[in-house]
N, CA, C and O atoms as CSV, one atom per row, in Angstrom:
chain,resi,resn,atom,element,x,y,z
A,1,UNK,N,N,-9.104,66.218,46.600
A,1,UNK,CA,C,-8.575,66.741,47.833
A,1,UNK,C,C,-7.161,66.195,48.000
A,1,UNK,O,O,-6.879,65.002,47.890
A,2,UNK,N,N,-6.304,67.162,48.272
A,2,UNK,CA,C,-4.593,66.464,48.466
A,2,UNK,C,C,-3.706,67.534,48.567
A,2,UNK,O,O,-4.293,68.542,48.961
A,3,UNK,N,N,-2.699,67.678,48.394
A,3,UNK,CA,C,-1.797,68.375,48.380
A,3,UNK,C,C,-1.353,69.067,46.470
A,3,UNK,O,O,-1.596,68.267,45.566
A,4,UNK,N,N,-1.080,69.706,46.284
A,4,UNK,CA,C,-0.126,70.147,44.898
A,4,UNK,C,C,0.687,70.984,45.093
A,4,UNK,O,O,0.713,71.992,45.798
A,5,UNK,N,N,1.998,70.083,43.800
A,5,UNK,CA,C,3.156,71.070,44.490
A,5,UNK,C,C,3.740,71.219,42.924
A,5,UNK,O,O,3.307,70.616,41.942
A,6,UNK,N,N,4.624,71.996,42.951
A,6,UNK,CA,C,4.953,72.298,41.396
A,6,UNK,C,C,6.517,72.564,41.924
A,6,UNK,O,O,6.901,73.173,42.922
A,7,UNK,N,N,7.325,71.835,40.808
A,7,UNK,CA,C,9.003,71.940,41.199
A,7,UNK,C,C,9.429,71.811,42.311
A,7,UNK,O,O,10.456,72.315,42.764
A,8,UNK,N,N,8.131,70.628,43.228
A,8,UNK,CA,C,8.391,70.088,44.677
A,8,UNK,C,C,8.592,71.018,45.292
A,8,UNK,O,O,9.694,70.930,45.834
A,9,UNK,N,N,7.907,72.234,45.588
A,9,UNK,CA,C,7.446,73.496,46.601
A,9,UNK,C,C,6.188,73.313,46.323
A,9,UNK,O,O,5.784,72.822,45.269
A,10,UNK,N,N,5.345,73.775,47.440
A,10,UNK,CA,C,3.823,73.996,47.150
A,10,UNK,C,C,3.318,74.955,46.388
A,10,UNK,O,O,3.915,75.988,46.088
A,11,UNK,N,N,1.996,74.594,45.985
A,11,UNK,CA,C,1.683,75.190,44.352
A,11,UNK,C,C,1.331,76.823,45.352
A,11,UNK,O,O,1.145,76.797,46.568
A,12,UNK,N,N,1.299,78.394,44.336
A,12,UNK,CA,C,0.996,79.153,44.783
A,12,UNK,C,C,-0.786,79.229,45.317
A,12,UNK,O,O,-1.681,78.467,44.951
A,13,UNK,N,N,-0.846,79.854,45.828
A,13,UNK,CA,C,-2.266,80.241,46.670
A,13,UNK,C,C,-2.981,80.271,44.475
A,13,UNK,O,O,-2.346,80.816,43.572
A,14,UNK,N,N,-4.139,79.638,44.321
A,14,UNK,CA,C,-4.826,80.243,43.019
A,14,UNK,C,C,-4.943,79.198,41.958
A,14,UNK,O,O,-5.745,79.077,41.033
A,15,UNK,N,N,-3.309,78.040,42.575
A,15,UNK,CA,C,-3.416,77.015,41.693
A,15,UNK,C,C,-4.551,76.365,40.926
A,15,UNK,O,O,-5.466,75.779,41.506
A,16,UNK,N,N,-4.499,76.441,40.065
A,16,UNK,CA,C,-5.504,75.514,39.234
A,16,UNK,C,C,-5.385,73.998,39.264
A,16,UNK,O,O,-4.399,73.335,38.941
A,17,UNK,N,N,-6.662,73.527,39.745
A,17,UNK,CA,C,-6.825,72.031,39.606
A,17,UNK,C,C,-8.081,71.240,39.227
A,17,UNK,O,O,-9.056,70.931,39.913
A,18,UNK,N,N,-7.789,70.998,37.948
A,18,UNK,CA,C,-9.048,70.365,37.475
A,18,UNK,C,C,-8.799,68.776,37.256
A,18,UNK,O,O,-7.661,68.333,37.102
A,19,UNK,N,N,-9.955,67.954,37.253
A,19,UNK,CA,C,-10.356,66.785,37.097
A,19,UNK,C,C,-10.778,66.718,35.576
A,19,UNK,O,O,-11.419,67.664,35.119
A,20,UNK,N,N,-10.382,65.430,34.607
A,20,UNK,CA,C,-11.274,65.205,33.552
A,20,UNK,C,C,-10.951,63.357,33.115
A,20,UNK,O,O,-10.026,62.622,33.461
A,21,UNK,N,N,-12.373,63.048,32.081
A,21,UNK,CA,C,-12.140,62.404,31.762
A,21,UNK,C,C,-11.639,62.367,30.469
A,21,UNK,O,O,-12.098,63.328,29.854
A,22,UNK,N,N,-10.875,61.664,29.750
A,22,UNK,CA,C,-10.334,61.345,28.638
A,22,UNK,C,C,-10.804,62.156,27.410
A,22,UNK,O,O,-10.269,63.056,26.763
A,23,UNK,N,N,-12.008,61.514,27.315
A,23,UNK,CA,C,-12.647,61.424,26.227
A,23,UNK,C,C,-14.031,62.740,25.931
A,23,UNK,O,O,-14.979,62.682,25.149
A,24,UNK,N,N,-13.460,64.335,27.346
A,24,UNK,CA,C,-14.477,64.789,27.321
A,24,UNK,C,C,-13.446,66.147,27.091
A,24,UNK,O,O,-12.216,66.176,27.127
A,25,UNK,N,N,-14.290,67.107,26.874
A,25,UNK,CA,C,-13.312,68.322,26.541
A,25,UNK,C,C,-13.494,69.660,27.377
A,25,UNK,O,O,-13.289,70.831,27.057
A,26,UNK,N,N,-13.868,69.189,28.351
A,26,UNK,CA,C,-14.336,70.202,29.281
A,26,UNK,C,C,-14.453,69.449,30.670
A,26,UNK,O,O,-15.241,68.517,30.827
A,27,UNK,N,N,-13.645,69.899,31.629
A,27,UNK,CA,C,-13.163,69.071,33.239
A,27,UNK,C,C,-14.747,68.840,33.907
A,27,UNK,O,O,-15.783,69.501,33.845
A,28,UNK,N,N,-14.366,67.545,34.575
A,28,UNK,CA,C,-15.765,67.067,35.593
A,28,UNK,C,C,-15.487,68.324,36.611
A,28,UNK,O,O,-16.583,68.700,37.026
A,29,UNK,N,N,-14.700,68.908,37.021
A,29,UNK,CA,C,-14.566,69.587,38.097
A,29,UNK,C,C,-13.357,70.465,38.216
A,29,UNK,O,O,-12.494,70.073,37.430
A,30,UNK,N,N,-12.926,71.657,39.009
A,30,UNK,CA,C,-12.003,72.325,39.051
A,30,UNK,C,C,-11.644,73.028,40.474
A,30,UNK,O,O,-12.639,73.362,41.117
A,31,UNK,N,N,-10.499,73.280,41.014
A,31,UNK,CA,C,-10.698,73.889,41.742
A,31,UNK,C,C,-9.398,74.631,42.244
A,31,UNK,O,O,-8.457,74.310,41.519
A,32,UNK,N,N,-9.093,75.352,43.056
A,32,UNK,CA,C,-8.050,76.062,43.449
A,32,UNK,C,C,-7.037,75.913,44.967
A,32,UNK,O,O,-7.281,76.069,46.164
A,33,UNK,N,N,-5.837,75.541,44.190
A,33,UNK,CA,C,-5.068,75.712,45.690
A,33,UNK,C,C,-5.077,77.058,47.000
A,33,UNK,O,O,-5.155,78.281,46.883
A,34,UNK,N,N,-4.975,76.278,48.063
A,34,UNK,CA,C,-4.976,77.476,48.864
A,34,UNK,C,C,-3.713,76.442,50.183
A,34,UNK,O,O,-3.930,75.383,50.772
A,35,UNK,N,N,-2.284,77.492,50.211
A,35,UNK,CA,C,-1.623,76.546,51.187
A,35,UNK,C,C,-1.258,75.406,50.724
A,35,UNK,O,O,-0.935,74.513,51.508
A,36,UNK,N,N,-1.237,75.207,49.306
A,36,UNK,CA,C,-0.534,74.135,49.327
A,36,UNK,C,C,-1.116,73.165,49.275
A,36,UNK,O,O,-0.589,72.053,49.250
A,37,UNK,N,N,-2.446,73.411,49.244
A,37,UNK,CA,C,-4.203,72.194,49.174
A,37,UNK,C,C,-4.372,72.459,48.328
A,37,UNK,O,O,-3.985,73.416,47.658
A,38,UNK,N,N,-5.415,71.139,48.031
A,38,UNK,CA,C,-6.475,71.827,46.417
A,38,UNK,C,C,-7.675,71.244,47.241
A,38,UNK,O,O,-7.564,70.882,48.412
A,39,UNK,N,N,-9.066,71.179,46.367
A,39,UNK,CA,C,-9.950,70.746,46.513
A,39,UNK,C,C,-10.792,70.616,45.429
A,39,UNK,O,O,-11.025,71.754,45.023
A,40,UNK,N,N,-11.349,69.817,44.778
A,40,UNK,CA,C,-12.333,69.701,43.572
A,40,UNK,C,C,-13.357,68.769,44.189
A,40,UNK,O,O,-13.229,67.856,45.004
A,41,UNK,N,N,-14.471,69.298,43.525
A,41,UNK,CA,C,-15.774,68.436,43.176
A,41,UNK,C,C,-16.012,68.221,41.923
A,41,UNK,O,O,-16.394,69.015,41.063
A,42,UNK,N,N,-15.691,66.743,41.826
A,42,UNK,CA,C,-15.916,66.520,40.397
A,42,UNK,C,C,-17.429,65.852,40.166
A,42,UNK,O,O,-17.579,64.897,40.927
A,43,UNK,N,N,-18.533,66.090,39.356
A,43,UNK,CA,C,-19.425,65.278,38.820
A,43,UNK,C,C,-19.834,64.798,37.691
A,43,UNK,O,O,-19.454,65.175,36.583
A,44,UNK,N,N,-20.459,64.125,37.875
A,44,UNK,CA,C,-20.937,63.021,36.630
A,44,UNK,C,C,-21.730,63.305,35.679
A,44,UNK,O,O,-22.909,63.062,35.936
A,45,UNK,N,N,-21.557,63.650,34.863
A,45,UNK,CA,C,-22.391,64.220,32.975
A,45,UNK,C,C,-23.424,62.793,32.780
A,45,UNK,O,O,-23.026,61.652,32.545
A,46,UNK,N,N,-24.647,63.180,32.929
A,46,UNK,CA,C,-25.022,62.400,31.679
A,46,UNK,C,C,-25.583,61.084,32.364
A,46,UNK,O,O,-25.068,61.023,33.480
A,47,UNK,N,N,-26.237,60.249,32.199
A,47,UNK,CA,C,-27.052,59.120,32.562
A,47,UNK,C,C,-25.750,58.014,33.055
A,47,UNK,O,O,-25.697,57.223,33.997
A,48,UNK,N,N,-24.763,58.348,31.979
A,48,UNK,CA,C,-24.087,56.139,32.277
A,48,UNK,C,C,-23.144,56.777,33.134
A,48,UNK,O,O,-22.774,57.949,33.202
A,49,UNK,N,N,-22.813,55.679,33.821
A,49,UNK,CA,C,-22.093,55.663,35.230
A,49,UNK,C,C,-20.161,55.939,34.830
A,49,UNK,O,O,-19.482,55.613,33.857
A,50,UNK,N,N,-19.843,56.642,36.059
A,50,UNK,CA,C,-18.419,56.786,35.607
A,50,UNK,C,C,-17.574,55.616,36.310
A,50,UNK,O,O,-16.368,55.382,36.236
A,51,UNK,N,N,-18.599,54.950,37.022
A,51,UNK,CA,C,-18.002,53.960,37.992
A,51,UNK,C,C,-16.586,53.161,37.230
A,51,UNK,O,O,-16.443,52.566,36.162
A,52,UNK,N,N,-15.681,53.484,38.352
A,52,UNK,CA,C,-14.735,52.646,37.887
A,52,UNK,C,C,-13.326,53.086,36.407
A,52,UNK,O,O,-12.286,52.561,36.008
A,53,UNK,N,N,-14.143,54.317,36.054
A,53,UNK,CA,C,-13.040,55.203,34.967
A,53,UNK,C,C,-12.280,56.118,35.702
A,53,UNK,O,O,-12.398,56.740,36.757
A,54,UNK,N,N,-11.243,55.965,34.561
A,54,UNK,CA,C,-9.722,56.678,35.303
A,54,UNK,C,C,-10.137,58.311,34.998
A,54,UNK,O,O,-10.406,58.770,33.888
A,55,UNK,N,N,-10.113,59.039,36.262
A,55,UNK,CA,C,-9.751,60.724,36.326
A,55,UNK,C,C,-8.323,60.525,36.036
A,55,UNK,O,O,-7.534,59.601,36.233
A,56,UNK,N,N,-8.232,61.930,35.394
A,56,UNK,CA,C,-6.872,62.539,35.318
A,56,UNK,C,C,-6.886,63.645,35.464
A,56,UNK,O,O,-7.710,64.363,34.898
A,57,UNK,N,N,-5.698,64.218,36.506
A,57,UNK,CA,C,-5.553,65.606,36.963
A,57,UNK,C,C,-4.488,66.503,36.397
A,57,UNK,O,O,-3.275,66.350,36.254
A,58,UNK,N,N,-5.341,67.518,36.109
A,58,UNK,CA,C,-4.321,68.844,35.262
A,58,UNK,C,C,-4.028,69.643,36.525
A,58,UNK,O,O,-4.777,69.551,37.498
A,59,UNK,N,N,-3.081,70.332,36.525
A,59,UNK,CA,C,-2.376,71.440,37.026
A,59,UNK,C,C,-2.152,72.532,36.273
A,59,UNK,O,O,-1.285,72.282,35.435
A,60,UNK,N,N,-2.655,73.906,36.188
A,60,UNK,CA,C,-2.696,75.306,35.437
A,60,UNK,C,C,-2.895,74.456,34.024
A,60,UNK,O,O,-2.131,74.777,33.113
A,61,UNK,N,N,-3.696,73.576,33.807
A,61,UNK,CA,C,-4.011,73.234,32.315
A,61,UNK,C,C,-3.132,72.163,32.217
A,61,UNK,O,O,-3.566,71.529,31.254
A,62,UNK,N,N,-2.114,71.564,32.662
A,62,UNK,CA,C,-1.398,70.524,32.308
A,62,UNK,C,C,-1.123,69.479,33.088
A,62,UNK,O,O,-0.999,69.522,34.312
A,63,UNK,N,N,-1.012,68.423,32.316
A,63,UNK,CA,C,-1.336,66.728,32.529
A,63,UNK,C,C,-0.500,66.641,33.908
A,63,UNK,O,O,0.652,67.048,33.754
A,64,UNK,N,N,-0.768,66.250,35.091
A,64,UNK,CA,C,0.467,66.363,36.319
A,64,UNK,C,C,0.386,64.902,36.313
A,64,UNK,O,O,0.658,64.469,37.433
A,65,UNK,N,N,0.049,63.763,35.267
A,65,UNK,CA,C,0.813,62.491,35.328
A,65,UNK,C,C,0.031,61.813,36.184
A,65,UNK,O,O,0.025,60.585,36.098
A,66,UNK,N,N,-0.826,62.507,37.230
A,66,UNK,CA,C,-1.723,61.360,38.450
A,66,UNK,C,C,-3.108,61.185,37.828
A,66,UNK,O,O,-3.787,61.976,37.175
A,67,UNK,N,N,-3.298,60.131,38.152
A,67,UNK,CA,C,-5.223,59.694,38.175
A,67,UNK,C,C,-5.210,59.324,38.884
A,67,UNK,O,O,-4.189,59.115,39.538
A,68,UNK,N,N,-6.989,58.831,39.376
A,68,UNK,CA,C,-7.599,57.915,40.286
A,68,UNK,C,C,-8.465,57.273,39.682
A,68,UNK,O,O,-8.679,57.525,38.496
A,69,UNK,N,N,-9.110,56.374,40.295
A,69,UNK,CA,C,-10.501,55.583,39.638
A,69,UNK,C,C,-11.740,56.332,40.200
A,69,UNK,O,O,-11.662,56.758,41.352
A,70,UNK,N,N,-12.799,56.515,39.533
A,70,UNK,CA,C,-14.361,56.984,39.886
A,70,UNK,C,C,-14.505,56.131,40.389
A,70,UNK,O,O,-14.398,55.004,39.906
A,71,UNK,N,N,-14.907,56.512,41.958
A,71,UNK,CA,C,-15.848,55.796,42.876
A,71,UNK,C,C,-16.821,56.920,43.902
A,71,UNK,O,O,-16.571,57.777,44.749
A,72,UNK,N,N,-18.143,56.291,43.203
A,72,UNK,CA,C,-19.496,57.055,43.402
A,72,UNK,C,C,-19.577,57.824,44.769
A,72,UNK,O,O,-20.124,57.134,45.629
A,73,UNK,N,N,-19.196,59.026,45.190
A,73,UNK,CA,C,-19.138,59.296,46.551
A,73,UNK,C,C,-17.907,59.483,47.442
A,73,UNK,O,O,-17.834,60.065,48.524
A,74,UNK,N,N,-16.692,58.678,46.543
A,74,UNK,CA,C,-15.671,59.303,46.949
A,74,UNK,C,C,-14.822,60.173,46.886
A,74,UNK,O,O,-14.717,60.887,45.888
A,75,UNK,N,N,-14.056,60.284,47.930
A,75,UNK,CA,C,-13.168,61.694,47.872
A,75,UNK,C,C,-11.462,60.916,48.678
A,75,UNK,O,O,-10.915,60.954,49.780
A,76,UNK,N,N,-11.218,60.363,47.493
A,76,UNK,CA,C,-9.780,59.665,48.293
A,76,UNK,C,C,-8.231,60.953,47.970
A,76,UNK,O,O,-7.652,61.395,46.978
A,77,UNK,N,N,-8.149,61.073,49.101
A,77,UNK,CA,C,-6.793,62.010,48.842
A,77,UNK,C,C,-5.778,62.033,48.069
A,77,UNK,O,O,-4.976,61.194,48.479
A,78,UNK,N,N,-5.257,62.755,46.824
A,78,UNK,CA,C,-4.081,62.453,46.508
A,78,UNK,C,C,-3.299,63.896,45.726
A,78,UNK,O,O,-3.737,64.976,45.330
A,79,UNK,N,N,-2.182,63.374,45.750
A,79,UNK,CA,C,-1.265,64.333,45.580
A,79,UNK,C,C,-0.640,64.740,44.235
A,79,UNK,O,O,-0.021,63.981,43.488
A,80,UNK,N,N,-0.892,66.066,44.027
A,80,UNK,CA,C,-0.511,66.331,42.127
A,80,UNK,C,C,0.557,67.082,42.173
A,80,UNK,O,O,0.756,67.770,43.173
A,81,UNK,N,N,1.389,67.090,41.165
A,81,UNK,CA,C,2.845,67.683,41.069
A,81,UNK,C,C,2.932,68.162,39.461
A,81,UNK,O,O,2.520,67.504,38.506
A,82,UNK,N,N,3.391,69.099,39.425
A,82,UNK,CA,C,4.256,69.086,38.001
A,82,UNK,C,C,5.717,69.649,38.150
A,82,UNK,O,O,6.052,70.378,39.084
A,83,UNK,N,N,6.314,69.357,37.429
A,83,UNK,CA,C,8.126,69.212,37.329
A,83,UNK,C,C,8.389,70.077,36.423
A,83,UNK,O,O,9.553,70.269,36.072
């Protein structure tokens, strides 16, 4: 949940925003700007815990440079850009 903006204007209405981890080849989650928002639900594959591993967020498929840390239940706001 946050804002995305692309060439520091807000991303168009459709934006793509997915969540992944590193080492997986297919996003925990995805979701679409609307206004200049995004929103994803990302979840957890698989028995072992993501507690504490770095997300990284794509924009239309590409790396926008931000992560966060997995924490079980949260939804901390932040903001993705690409240049």
């Amino acid at each position: 949940v946050g804002s995305v903006t692309i060439n520091g204007a807000p991303a168009p209405n459709g934006t793509e925003v997915t969540v992944w981890l590193e080492e997986f080849n297919t996003p925990l989650g995805a979701g679409t700007s609307s206004g200049g928002d995004y929103l994803v639900y990302a979840t957890q594959h698989g028995a072992q815990s993501f507690e504490g591993r770095t997300l990284i967020f794509k924009v239309n498929g590409q790396d926008s440079g931000e992560t966060a840390i997995w924490k079980k239940g949260g939804a901390t706001p932040l903001a993705v850009s690409l240049n």
